[in-house]
Each structure stands twice: as C-alpha cells, then as structure tokens.
Coordinates of C-alpha atoms and ligand atoms in Angstrom, one line a residue:
X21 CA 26.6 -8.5 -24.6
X22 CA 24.8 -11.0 -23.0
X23 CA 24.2 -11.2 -19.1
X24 CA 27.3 -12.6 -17.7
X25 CA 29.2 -10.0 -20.0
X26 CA 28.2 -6.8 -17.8
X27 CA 31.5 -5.4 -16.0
X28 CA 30.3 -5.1 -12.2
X29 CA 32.1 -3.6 -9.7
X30 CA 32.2 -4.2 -6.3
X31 CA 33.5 -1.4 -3.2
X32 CA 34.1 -3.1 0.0
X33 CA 35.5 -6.4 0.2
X34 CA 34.3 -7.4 3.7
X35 CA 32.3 -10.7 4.6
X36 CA 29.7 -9.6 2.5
X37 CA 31.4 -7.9 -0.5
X38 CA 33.9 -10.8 -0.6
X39 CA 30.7 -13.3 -1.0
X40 CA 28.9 -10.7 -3.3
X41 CA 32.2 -10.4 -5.9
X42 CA 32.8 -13.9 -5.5
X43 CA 28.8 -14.7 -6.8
X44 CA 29.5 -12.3 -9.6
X45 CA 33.2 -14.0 -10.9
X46 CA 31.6 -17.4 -10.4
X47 CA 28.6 -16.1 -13.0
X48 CA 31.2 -14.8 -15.2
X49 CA 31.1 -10.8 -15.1
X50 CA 33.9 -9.2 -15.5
X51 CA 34.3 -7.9 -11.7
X52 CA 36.5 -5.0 -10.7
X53 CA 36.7 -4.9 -6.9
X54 CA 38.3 -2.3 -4.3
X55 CA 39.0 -2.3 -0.5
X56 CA 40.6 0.0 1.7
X57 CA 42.7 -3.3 3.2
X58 CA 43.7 -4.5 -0.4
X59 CA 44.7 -7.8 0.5
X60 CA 41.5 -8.4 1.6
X61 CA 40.9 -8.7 -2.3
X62 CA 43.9 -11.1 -3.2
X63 CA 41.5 -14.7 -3.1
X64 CA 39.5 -12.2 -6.2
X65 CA 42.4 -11.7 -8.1
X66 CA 43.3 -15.1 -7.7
X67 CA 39.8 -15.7 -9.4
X68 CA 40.2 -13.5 -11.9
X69 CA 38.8 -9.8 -10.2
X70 CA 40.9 -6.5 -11.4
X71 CA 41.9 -4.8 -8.6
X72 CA 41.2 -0.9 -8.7
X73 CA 43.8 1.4 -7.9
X74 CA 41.5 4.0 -5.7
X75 CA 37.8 4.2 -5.4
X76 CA 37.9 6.3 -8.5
X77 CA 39.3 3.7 -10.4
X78 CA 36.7 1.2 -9.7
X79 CA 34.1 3.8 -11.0
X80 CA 35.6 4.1 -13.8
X81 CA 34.8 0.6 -15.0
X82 CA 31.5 1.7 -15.9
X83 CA 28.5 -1.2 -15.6
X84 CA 27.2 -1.5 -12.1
X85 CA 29.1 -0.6 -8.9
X86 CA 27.7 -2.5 -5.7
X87 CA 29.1 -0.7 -2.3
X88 CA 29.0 -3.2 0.6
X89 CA 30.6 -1.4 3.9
X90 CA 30.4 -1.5 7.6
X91 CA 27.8 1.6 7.4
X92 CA 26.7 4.8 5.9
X93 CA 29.6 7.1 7.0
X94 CA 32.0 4.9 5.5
X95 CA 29.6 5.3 2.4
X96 CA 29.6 8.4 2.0
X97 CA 33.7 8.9 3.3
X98 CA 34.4 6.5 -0.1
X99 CA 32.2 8.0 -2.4
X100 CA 32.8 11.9 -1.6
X101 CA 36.4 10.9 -1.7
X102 CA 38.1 13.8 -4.1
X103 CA 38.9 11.4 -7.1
X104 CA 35.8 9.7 -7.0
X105 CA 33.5 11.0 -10.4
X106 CA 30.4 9.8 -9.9
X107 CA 28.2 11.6 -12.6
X108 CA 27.2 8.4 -15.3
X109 CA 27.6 5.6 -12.5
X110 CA 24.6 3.3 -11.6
X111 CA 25.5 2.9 -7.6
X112 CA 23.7 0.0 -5.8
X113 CA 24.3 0.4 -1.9
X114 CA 23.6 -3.0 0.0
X115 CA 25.5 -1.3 3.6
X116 CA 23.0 -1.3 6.0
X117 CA 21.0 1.6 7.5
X118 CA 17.8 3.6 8.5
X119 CA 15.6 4.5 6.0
X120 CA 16.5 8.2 6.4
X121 CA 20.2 7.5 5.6
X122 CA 18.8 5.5 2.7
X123 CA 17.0 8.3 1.3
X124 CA 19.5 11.2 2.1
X125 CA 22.3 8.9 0.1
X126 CA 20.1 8.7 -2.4
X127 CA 19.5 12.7 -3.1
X128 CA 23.5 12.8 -2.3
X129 CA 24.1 10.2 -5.4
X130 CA 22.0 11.9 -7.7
X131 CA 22.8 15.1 -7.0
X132 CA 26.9 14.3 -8.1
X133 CA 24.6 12.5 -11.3
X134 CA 24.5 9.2 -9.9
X135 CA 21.8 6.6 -10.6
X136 CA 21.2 5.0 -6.9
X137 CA 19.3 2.1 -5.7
X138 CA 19.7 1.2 -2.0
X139 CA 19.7 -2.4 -0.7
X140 CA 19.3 -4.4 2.3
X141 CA 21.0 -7.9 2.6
X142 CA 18.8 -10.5 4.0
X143 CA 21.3 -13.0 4.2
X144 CA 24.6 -14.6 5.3
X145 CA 27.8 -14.4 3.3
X146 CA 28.0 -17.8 2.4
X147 CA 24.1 -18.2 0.8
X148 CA 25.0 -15.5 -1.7
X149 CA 24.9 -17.1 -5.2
X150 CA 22.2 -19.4 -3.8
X151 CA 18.5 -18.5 -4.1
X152 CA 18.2 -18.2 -0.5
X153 CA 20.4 -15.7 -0.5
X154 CA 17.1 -12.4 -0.5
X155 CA 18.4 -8.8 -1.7
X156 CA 16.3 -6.5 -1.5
X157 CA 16.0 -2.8 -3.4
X158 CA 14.1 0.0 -4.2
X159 CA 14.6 3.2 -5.8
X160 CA 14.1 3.9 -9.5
X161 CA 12.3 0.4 -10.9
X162 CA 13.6 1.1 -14.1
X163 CA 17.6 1.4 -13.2
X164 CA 16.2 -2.0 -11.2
X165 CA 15.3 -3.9 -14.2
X166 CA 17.8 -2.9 -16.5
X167 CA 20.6 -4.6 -13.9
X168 CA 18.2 -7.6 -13.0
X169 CA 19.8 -9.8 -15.2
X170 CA 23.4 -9.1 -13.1
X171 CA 22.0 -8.7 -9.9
X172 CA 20.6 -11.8 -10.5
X173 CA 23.7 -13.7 -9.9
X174 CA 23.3 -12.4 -6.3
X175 CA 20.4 -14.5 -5.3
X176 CA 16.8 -13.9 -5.5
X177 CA 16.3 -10.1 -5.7
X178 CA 13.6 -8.0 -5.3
X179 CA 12.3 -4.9 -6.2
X180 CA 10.6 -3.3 -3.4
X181 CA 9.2 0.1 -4.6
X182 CA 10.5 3.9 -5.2
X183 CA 11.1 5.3 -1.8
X184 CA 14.6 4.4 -1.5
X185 CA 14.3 4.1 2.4
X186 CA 11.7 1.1 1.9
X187 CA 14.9 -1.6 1.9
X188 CA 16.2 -0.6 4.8
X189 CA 12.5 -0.3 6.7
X190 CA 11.9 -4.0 5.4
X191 CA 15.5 -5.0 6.6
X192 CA 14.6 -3.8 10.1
X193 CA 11.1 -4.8 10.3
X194 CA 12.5 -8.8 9.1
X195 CA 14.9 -8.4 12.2
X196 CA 12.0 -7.5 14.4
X197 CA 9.9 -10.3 13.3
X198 CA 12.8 -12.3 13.9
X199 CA 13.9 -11.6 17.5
X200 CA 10.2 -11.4 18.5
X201 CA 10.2 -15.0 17.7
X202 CA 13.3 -16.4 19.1
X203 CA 12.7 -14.2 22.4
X204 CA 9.4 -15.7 22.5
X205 CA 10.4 -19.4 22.2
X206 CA 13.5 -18.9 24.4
X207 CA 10.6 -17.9 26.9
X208 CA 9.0 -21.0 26.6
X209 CA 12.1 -23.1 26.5
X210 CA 13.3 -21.6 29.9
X211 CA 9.5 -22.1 31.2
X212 CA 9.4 -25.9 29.9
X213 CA 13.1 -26.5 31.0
X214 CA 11.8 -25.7 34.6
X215 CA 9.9 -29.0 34.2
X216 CA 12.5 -30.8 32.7
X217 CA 11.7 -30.9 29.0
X218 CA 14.8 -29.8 26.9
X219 CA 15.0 -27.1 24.5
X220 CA 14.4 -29.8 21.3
X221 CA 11.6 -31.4 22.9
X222 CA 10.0 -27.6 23.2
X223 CA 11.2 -26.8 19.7
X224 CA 9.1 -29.0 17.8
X225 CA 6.0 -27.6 19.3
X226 CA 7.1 -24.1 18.9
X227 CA 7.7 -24.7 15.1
X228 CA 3.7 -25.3 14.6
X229 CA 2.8 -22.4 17.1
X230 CA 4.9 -20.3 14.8
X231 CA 3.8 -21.3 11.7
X232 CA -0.1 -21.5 13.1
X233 CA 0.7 -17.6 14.2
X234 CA 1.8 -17.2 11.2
X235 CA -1.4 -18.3 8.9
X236 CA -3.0 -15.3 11.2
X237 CA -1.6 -12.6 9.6
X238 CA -3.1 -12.1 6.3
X239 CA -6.3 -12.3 8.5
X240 CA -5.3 -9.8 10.9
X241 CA -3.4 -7.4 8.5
X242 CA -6.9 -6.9 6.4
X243 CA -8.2 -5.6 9.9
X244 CA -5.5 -3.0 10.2
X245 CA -5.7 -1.8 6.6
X246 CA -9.5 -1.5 6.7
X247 CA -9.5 -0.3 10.7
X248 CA -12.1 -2.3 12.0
X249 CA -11.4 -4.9 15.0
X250 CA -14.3 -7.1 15.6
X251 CA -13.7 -9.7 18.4
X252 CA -13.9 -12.7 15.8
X253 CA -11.5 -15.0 17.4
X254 CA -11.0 -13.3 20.6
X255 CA -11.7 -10.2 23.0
X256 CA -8.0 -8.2 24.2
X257 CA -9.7 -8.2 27.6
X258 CA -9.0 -12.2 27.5
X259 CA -5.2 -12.0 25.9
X260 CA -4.9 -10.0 28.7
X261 CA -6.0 -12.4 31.2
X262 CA -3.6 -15.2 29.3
X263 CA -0.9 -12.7 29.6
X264 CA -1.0 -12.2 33.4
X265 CA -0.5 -16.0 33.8
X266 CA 2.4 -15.9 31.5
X267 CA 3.6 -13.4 34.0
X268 CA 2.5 -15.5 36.9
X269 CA 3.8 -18.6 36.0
X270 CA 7.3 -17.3 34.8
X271 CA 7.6 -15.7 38.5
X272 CA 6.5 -19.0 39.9
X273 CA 8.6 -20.7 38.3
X274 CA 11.9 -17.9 38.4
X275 CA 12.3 -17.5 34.8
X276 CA 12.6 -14.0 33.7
X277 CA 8.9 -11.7 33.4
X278 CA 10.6 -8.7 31.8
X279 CA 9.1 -10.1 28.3
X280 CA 5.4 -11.2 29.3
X281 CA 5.1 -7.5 31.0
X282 CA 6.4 -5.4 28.4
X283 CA 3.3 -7.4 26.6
X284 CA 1.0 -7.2 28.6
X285 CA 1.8 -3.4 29.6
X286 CA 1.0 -2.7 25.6
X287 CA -2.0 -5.1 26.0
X288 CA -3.3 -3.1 29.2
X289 CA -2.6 0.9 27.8
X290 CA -4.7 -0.4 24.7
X291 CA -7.6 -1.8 27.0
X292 CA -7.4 1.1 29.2
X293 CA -7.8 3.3 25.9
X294 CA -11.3 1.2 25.6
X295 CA -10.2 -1.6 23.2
X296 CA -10.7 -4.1 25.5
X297 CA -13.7 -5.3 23.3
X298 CA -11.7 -5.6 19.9
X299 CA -9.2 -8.1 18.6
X300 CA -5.2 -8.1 19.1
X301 CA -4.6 -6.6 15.7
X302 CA -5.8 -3.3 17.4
X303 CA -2.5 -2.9 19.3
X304 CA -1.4 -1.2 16.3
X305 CA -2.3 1.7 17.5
X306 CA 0.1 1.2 20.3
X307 CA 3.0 0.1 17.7
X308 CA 2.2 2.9 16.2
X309 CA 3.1 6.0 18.3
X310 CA 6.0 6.4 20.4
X311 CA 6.7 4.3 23.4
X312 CA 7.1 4.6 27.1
X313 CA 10.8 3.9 26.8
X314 CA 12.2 6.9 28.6
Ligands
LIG23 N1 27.9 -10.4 7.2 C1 26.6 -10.6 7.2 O1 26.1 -11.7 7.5 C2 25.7 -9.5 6.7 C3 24.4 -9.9 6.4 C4 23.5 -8.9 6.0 C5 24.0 -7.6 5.8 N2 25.3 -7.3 6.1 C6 25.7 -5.9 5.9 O2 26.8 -5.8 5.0 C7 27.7 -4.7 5.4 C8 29.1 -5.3 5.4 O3 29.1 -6.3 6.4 P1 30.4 -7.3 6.5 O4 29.9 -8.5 7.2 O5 31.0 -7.4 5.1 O6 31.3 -6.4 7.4 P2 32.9 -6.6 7.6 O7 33.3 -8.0 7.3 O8 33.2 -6.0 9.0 O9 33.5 -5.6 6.5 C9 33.4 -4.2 6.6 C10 33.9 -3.6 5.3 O10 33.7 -2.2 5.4 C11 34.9 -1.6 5.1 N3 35.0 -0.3 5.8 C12 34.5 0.0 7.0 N4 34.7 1.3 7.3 C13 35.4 1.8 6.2 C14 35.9 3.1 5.9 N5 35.8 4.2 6.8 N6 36.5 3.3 4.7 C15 36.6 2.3 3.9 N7 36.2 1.0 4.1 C16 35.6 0.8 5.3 C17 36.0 -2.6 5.6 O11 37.2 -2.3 5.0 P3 38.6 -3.0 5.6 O12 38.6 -4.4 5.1 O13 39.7 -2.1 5.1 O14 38.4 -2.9 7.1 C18 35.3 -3.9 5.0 O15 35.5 -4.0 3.6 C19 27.2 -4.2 6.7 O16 26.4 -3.0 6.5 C20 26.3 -5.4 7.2 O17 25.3 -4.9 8.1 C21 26.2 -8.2 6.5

C-alpha cells in the first residue's frame, strides 16, 4: 500500500472533522466517516466517504480513527458506547481538553486495547490540508511515526513527546500567548485612539514590538531553565516604575487599568518577595504557584 492507500476514519463530522475528512478524501485515503447528525456527512459521501452505520462500524474499518468532537464527555460517551470494540484500533483524539483528560483517555483507550495518541488543533477548519494548518500530538512516538505518512495530509504535524497531556498543555499555553498579545495591543490601541491615531496606524508599530519581544525569549527562557536572573537588560524595580505610568496614563486618559494592574500587582508581590534586583524572567516564580484569584 502506499500512503494515500491507508483506510482512515474519521468520528465527528463537525467544522473540524468535516475539514479533517475532507483533507484526507482530497489526499486519496479511503475515509470512513460517522456523525451523530448523519447528514452532516452527506457533502463526504458526495466525495466519496462510506458512511458508518454506528460508531462501531467506523472502528471496524481498521487503519486510523481520528475523533474530532465538541469535548471529552462526548469522547468518552462515543467510544464506551456498547457496540464500540476498541481492542486493535489506533485512536487519534484531536477534541480539545486539559491535559488530565488527555491523559486519563489515554489509560481509558488502552485499557479496552486501544493504541491512543491525543491531539490539539492549532488551526481553523479551512487551513487543514494546508501546511499552516499545525496538529499537534503526543503519546507513544512510535504509533506517531507509523501514521505520519496519513496524518500528513492534515497539515504539518508534530510530534510532541510521550505524556499524552503535553498536546493539550501546548494548545493552552499557544492560546495564552495569544490573548496576552491581542489584550496587550488592544491596550495600546485604546491609549493611542485617545489621541486620535487609529487602530492601523498603531498596528504597524505593535507588529515590531511583538516581534522585538519576541527575539527575547530564547534569551530569557535560558535564565529560567538555569535559575539565575542577573539584571542584564533591566532591574524589575524599573518595569515596575514603567508599569505604574501604564496605569497612570490609562486613568488619565479613561481607558480601562484592569490590565496594567493585574501586571503590575505580579510585578510588585515578586519585588516585595526581594526580586526587585533581578530581571523580568524571574516572575516565573509568580506564574508558577497559584494566584490571588479568589
Ligand atoms: N473549529 C475550529 O476552528 C477549531 C479549531 C481548533 C480546535 N477545534 C476543536 O475541534 C473540536 C470540534 O470542534 P468543531 O468546530 O468541529 O465543533 P462543532 O462544529 O460544534 O462540532 C461538534 C461535533 O461534536 C459532535 N458532538 C458533540 N457532542 C456529542 C455527543 N454527545 N455525542 C456525539 N457527538 C457529539 C457534534 O455532533 P452533531 O453534528 O450531531 O451535533 C459535531 O460533530 C473541539 O474540541 C474544538 O475545540 C476546533
């Protein structure tokens, strides 16, 4: 068989499973698919897809099963369903989740003698196919690399590591990178738009800020792993006095603080626990324990 001759299956024809059973038709694997709404599945079939009778069914087929679903309880509702075998199936869930439910599918799968690798999505329906489309996985590397090949018709996948919770913690911690960013340059827009300078005049400039921030992080990461936070660039003491004028000028100005304070509120605990001396990467040890949130 060559690649495009593996059979795939694909449970849950949603947004996402639509797009990800689509990418595998267009590639040329025989794809069974299965939804609890069947007509979701009826463009498929159009294309060629076999629609499975019950969940079962689909397993049947053998090859690769992908699950895509709203979450974990629908996961786990499908797949402990009374006609589903799943001892001999290679099961690739790309539903999202918290690591925990990652790993606790995981021991679930394999106890009924499932091979399991879990998945996070890192894209939007319609770049699957397209190497923008990112997938990532973990669990077993070796059940990884033998369905590379067929995954690949996915988009550019990646193989993350054994824990089978460490897709779902790099899912999250992409999100968090991400709305860090966007709430901080809506910050700024809403300061600048105070003056009159629109949101694309703003944007350019936050673009390079970003991407300068950015080029800091290789930097600043070999000070976490090793520990050590010599003031090389800058002192938190001083972040902290930049911070209060963030705070001062969004009040001035009456754009929302509740941002700039959380920041500086992490910014003053650390100082106040004596790091006031060391660099900003030392707030990890802030990140790192539970918050003040209740
Ligand atoms: N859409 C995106 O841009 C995107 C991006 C990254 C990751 N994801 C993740 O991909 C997963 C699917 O998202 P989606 O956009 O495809 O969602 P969606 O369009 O809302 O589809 C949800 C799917 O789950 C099925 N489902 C839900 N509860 C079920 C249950 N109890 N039993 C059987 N089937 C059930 C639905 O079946 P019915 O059709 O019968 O309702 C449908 O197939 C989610 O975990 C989402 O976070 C989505």
């Amino acid at each position: 068989m060559d690649n495009t001759d593996t059979p795939v299956t694909v449970i849950g024809l949603g947004l996402m499973g639509r797009a990800l059973a689509g990418a595998f038709l267009k590639a040329g694997h025989p794809t069974t698919v299965w939804n609890r709404t069947s007509s979701k599945a009826d463009p498929l079939v159009a294309d060629g897809a076999r629609l499975a009778s019950s969940v079962g069914d689909a397993l049947k087929t053998g090859g690769l099963t992908i699950i895509c679903v709203t979450d974990y309880e629908a996961v786990r509702e499908l797949l402990g369903a009374s006609d589903a075998g799943l001892d001999g199936a290679t099961l690739i869930n790309l539903t999202s989740g918290s690591s925990g439910q990652a790993r606790e599918t995981a021991r679930w799968a394999e106890r009924r003698g499932a091979r399991y690798l879990d998945g996070a999505v890192m894209a939007i329906p319609s770049a699957i196919g397209t190497d923008e489309a990112v997938i990532l996985h973990s669990g077993a590397q070796a059940d990884f690399e033998a369905h590379r090949p067929t995954l690949d018709a996915l988009g550019t996948v990646t193989y993350l590591g054994a824990d089978h919770g460490l897709a779902s913690l790099y899912d999250v911690a992409g999100l968090a990178m991400m709305w860090s960013v966007l709430n901080a340059w809506l910050q700024g827009t809403a300061l600048l738009r105070t003056a009159g300078v629109d949101a694309a005049t703003y944007a350019t400039f936050a673009r390079q800020m970003a991407a300068g921030v950015a080029d800091w992080l290789p930097g600043y990461a070999e000070q976490i792993d090793k520990g050590a936070f010599p003031a090389e660039v800058s002192a938190m003491e001083t972040d902290a006095r930049a911070m209060a004028h963030l705070i001062e000028e969004s009040e001035a100005v009456g754009v929302n603080a509740e941002l700039p304070k959380l920041i500086k509120s992490m910014a003053d605990r650390s100082i106040a626990a004596g790091h006031g001396k060391e660099q900003y990467p030392v707030l990890i040890e802030e990140f790192s324990k539970p918050g003040n949130d209740h």
